[in-house]
Amino acid sequence: MICLTGDLHHMSLNTGNQQHSYISEMKTAILFLRLLEVYDIKMNYFITGKSFEEEWSDVKQIVFNPLIEVGGHNYDAFENEFFHRVWNKLTKNYNGPKWYQRNDTLKTIEIIKEKTGRDIKVWRNHMYMHGENTEEVLFDAGIQICSDGVKKASNEPSLHKTGIYNFPINIIPDHEHLIHAERTPQWIEKWQKRYNWSDDFGKESYYVETWANLVLEQLKDREAKGLVSNVIIHPITMYLCDNFKQVKRILEYISTCETVHMSELVKAKS
Ligand SMILES: [Zn+2]
Ligand SMILES: [Zn+2]
């Protein structure tokens, strides 16, 4: 069983990927949705609240499609970097104080409800930023599953004492393991020196074809064992890598498996 997910950011965030794209991130998500339709695959799009405010004419082409389940991805994706960095230095919590995080969560939920008429059940923090108050704040706001972080051994949503489920990604992520756009080999080398970054799948970045092979291997392995895969694939990243060429191989395989929206995993459990 495969739960395919991807994060979508408002254009004004001006990420490195966005700077390298001729079309907006939301437009890449619309193109990606056309592929999901071809292969009949369900997907979770975690979308920033600001996208609903600023790019509704594009967002509305996505969020009512039955193949898509919408999740929250913060209101502005920590746009005020300075504030979050300072708070992280002081308290080791990048998300900010509890009241701030609550405000961010409720603002996101409200704009999505206002625009779509729906309550969201799932959430992922931008850059997987997970703080000490995350579970409490999200659960109080009605969120059932939070999908932050990357963990090979994350085999199913695990119940946190607050009542929310945590379900980290369990397949090698795309963006931070791919050489593409701003992430040139030189850029990656500098970044590695500065942060000594690595996740459960190591520190390597790959060209898209090699990365796609890894994803396929891991998906097939988990399917053979009857385990749920939680995959992250950003439409803009796939667009920038090779205009969706390699990801089509992945989608073709996923189309042979059962796909679920993340919130269905909790329904299946209770
Ligand atoms: Zn992301
Ligand atoms: Zn993000």
Coordinates of C-alpha atoms and ligand atoms in Angstrom, one line a residue, residues 7 9 73 77 125-127 234, ligand 2:
D7 CA 4.5 19.7 -0.4
H9 CA 4.5 26.3 -1.4
H73 CA 2.0 22.8 5.4
A77 CA 6.3 28.1 5.7
N125 CA 5.6 21.0 8.7
H126 CA 7.8 22.8 6.2
M127 CA 11.3 21.3 6.2
H234 CA 7.5 17.4 -4.9
Ligands
ZN2 ZN 7.9 22.7 2.6

